[in-house]
Short mmCIF file of C-alpha atoms and ligand atoms in Angstrom, two decimals:
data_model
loop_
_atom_site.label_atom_id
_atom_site.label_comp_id
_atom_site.label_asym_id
_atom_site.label_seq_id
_atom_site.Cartn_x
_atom_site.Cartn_y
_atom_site.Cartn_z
CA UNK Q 1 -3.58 -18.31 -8.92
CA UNK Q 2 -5.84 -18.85 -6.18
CA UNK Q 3 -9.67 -17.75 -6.65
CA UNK Q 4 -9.70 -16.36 -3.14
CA UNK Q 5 -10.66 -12.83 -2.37
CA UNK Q 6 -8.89 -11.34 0.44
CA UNK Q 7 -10.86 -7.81 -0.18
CA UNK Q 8 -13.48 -6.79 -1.66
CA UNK Q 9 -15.36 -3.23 -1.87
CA UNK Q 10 -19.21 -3.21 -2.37
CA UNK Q 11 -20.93 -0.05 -3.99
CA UNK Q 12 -18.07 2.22 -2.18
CA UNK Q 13 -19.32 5.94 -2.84
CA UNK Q 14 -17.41 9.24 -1.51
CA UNK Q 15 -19.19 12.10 -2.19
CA UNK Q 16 -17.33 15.41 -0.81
CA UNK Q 17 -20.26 18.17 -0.70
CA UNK Q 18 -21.37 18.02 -4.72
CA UNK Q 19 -18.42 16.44 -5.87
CA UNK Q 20 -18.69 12.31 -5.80
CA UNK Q 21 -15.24 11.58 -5.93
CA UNK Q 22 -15.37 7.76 -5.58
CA UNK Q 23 -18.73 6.90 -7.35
CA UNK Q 24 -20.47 3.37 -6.77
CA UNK Q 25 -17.32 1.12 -7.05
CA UNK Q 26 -17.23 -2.26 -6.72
CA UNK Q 27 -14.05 -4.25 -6.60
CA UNK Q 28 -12.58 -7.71 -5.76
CA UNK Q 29 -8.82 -8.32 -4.67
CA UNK Q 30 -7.91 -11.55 -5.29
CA UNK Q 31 -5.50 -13.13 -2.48
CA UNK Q 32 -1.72 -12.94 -3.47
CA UNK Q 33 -1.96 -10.96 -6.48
CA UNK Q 34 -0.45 -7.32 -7.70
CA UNK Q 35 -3.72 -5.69 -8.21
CA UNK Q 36 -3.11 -1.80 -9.99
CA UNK Q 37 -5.18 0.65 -9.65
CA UNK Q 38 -4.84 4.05 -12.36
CA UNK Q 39 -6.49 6.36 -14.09
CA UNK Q 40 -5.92 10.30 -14.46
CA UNK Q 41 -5.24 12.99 -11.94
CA UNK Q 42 -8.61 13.25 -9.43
CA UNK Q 43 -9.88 9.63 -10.76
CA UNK Q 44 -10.31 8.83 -6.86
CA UNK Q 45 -7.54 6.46 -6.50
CA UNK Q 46 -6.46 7.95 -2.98
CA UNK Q 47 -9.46 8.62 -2.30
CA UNK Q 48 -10.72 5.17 -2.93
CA UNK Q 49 -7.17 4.26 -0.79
CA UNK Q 50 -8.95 6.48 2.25
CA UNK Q 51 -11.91 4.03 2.42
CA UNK Q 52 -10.51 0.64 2.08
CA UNK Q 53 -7.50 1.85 4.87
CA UNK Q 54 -10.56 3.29 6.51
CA UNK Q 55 -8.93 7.05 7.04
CA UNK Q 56 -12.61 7.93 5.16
CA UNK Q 57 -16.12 6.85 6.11
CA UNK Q 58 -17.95 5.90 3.06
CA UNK Q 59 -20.50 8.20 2.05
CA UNK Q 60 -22.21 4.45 1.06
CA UNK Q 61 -21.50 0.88 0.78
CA UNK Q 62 -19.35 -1.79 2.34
CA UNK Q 63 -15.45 -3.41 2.53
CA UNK Q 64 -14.96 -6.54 3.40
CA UNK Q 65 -11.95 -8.24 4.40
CA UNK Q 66 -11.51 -12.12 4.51
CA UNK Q 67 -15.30 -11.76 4.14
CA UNK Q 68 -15.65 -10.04 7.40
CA UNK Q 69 -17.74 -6.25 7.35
CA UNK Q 70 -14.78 -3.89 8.16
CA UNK Q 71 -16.58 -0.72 6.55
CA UNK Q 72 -16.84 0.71 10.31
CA UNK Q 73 -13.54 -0.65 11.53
CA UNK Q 74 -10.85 2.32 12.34
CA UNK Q 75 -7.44 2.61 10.06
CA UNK Q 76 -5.76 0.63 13.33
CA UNK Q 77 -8.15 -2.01 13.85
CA UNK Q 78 -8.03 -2.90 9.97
CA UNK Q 79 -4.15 -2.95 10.36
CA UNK Q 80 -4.37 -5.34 12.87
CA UNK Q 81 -6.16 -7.73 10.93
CA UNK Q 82 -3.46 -7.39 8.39
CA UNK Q 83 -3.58 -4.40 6.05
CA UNK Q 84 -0.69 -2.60 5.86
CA UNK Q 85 -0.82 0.92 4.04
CA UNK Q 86 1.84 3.05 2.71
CA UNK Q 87 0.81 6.85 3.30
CA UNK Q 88 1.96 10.03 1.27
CA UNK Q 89 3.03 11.63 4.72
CA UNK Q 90 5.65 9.55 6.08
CA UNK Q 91 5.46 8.22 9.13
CA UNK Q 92 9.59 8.08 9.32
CA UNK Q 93 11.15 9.96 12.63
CA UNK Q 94 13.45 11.85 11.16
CA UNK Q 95 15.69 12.03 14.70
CA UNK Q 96 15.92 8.07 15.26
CA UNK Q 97 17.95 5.60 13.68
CA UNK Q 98 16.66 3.38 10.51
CA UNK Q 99 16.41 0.45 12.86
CA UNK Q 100 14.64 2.44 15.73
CA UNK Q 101 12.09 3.01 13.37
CA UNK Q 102 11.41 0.00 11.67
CA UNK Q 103 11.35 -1.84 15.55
CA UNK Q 104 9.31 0.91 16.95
CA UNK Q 105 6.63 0.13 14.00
CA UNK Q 106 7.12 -3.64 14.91
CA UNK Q 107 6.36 -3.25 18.56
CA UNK Q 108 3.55 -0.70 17.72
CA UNK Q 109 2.05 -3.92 16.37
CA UNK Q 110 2.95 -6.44 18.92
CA UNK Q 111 -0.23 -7.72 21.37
CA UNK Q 112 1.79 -6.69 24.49
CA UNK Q 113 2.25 -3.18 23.88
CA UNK Q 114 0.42 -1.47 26.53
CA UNK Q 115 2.17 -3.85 29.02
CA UNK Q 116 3.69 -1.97 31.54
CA UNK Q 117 6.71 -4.39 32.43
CA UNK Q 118 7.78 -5.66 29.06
CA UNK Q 119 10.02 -8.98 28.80
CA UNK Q 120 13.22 -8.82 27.48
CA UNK Q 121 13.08 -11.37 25.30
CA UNK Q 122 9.56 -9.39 23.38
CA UNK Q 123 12.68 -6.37 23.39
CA UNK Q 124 14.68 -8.71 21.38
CA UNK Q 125 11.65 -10.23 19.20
CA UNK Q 126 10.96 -6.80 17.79
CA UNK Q 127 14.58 -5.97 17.47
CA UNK Q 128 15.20 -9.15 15.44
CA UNK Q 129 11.87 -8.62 13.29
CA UNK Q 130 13.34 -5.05 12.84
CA UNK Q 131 16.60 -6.34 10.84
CA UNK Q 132 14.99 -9.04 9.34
CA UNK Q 133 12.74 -6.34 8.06
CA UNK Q 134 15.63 -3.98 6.77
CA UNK Q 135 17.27 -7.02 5.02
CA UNK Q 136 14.19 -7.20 2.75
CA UNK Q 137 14.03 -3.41 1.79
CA UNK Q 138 18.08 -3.21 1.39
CA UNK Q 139 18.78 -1.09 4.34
CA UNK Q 140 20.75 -3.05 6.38
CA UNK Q 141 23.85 -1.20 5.66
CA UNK Q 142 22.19 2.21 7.12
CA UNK Q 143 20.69 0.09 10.30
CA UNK Q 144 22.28 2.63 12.65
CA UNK Q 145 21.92 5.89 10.49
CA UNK Q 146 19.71 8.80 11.27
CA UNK Q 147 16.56 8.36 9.13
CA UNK Q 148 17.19 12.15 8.03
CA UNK Q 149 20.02 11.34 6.66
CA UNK Q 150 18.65 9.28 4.30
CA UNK Q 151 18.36 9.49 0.21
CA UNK Q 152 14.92 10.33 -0.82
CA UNK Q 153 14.55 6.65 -2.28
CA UNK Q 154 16.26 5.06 0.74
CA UNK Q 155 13.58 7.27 2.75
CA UNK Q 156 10.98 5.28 0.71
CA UNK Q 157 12.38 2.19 0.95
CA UNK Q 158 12.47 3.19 4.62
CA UNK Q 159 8.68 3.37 4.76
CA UNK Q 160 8.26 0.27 3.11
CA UNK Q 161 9.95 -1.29 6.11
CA UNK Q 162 7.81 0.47 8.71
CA UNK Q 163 4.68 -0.92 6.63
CA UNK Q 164 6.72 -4.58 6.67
CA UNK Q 165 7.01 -4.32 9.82
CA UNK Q 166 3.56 -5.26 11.12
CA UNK Q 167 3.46 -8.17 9.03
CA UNK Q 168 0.52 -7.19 6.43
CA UNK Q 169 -0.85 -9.92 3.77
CA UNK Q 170 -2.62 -6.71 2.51
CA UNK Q 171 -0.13 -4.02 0.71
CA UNK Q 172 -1.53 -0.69 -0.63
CA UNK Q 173 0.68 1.35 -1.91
CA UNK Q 174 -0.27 4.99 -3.12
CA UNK Q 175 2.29 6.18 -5.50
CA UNK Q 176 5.43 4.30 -4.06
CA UNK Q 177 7.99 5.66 -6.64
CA UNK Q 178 6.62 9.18 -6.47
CA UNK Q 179 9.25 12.02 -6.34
CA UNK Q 180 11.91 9.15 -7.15
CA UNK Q 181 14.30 9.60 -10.21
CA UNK Q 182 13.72 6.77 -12.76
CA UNK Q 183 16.80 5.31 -12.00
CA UNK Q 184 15.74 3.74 -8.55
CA UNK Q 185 12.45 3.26 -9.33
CA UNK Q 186 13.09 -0.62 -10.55
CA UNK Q 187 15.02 -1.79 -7.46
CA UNK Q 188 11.61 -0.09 -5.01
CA UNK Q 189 9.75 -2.00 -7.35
CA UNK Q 190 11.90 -5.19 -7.58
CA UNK Q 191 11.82 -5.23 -3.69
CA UNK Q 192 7.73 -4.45 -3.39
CA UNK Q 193 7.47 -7.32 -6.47
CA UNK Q 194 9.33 -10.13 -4.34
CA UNK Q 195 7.33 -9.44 -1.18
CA UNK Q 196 4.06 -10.22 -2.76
CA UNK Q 197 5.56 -13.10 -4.94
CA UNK Q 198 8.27 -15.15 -2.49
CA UNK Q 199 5.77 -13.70 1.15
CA UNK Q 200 2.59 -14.69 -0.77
CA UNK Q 201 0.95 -11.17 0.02
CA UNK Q 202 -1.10 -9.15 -1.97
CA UNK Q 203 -0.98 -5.85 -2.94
CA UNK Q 204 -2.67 -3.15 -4.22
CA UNK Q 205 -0.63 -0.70 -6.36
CA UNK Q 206 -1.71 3.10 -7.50
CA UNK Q 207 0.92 4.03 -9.66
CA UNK Q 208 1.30 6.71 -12.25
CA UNK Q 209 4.23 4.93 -14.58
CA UNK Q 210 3.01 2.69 -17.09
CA UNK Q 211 5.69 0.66 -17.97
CA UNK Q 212 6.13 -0.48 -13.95
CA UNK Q 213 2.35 -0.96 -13.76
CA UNK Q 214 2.13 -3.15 -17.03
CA UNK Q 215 5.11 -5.30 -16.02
CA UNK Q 216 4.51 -6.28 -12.55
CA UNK Q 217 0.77 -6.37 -12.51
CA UNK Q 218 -1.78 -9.52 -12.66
CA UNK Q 219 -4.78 -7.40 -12.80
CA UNK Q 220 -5.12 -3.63 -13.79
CA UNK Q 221 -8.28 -1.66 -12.87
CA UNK Q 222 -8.52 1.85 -14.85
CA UNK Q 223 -10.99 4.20 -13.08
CA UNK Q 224 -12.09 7.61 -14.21
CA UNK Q 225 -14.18 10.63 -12.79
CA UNK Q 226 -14.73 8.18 -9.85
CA UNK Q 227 -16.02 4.81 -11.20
CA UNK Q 228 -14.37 2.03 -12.70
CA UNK Q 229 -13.91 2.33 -16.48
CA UNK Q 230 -12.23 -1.06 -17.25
CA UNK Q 231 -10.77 -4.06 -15.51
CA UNK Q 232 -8.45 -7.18 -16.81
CA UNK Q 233 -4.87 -8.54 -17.45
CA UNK Q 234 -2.73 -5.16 -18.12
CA UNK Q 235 -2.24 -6.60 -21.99
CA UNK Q 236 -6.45 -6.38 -22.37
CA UNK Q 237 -6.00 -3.33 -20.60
CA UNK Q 238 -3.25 -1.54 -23.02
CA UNK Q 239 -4.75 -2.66 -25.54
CA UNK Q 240 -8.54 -1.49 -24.62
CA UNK Q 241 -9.62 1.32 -27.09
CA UNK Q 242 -11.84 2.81 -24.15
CA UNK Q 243 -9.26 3.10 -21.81
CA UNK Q 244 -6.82 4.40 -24.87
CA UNK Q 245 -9.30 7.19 -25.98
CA UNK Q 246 -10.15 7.86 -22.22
CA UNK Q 247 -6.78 8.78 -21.53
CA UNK Q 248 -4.28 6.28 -21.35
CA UNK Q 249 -3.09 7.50 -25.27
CA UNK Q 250 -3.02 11.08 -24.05
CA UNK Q 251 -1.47 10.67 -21.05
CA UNK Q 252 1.15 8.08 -21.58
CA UNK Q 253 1.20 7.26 -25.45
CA UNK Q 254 1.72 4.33 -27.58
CA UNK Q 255 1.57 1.57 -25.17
CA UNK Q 256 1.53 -1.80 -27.13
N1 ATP O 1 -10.80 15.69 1.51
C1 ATP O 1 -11.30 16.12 0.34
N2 ATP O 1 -12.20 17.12 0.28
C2 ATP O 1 -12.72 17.53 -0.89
N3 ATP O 1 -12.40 17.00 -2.08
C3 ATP O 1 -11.51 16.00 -2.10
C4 ATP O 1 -10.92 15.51 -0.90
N4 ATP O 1 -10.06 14.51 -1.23
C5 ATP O 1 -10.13 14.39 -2.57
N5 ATP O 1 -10.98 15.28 -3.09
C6 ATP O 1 -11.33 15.40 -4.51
O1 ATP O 1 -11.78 14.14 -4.94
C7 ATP O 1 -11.32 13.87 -6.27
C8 ATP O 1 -10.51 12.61 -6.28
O2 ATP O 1 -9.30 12.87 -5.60
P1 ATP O 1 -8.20 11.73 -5.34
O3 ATP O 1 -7.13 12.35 -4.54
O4 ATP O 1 -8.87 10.54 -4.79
O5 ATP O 1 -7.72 11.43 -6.83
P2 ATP O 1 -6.48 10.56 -7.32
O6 ATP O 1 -6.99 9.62 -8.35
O7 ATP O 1 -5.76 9.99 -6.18
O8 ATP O 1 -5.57 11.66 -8.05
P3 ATP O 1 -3.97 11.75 -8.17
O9 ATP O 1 -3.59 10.85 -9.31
O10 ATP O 1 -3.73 13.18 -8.53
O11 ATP O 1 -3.36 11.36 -6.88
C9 ATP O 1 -10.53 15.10 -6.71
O12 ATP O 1 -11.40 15.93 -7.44
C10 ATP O 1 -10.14 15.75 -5.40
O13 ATP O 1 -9.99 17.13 -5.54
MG1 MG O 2 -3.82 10.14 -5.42
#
């Protein structure tokens, strides 16, 4: 595992009127690692999400990215250095076909787009990109499908592609299995595991079940009421009695 950090948050605070909801948090990503991020309901995980995607000014402190100071870079600027985020509001047209809308996101990234006369061959560079892209999420077989029309999980899978897409190294994903019944959570999470492992990216991963965030994790961070509470290997972290009488017991029980 490489010792390089491809992001790192510096004192982030978020304070909404009275209520800090991302308090003084310092983190480091490490490059090409599944990085976790949980803790209870209103921890500040999205939150946190908001102002390392840069949707969120910080109320205080500084994110840095490949060491450069992105803290006042916009959401689009930051994904066109590379980090891709998955948001809880899909960015799916429902009207265009699975395809359109994974090449529209790839030509959304592409240096030429305000071009007015467009080569045909860029057409055909983003249309390529676009099936290589549905290959990886296992969507190939809806390419030319209405994106309404598809299954909740394909629909996720869907937005994994649009993130894919614009080639990020940098993955967060918010809850990527939410609202998904248990039995297709392990191939979204199979799928999201081999991008960072066989792409060399890096992600980072707020997710609410356990057993997915113990298995495919290298580092967990637990925070609580806004701050970090703990931070190591997910066995340190199952097995941490702070974490455990914080909440992890209540919330999820026995987890050794
Ligand atoms: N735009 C906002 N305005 C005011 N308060 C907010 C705003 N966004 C979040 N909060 C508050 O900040 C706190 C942290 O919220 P956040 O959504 O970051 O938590 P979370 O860890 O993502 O929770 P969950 O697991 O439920 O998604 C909560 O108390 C929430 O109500
Ligand atoms: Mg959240």
């Amino acid at each position: 595992m490489t010792k390089d950090i491809i992001l790192e948050a510096k004192s982030l605070t978020k304070a909404f009127g009275s209520l800090v909801a991302v308090d003084d948090v310092s983190i480091a990503i490490q490059a090409k690692t599944m990085h976790a991020i949980i803790g209870p309901n209103g921890a500040g995980k999205t939150t946190l999400f908001n102002l390392l995607s840069g949707v969120l000014p910080p109320t205080k402190g500084e994110v840095f990215y490949k060491g450069e100071n992105i803290t006042s870079l916009p959401p689009y600027k930051r994904a066109h250095l590379g980090i891709g985020r998955s948001y809880q509001i899909t960015n799916i047209f429902p009207n265009l076909s699975v395809i359109e809308n994974v090449r529209l996101a790839a030509q959304a990234k592409g240096k030429d787009n305000f071009k007015l006369f467009r080569k045909v061959d860029d057409f055909h560079e983003y249309v390529n990109k676009a099936y290589e892209v549905i290959g990886i999420v296992d969507l190939a077989g809806r390419a030319n499908d209405f994106a309404r029309d598809l299954t909740h999980g394909e629909k996720r899978k869907l937005e994994l592609g649009i993130m894919l897409a614009c080639d990020p190294e940098l993955l967060l994903f918010d809850e990527p299995t939410a609202g998904m019944s248990s039995d297709q959570v392990p191939e979204l999470i199979s799928i999201i595991n081999q991008i960072v492992q066989q792409r060399e990216r890096t992600a980072i991963l707020v997710e609410h079940r356990m057993d997915v965030v113990m298995s495919i994790s290298d580092v967990v961070t637990v925070m609580n009421q806004g701050r970090i509470l703990a931070e190591g290997a997910p066995s340190d972290i199952a097995n941490n009695q702070q974490v455990q009488t914080a909440y992890l017991g209540d919330l999820y029980g026995e987890l050794a």
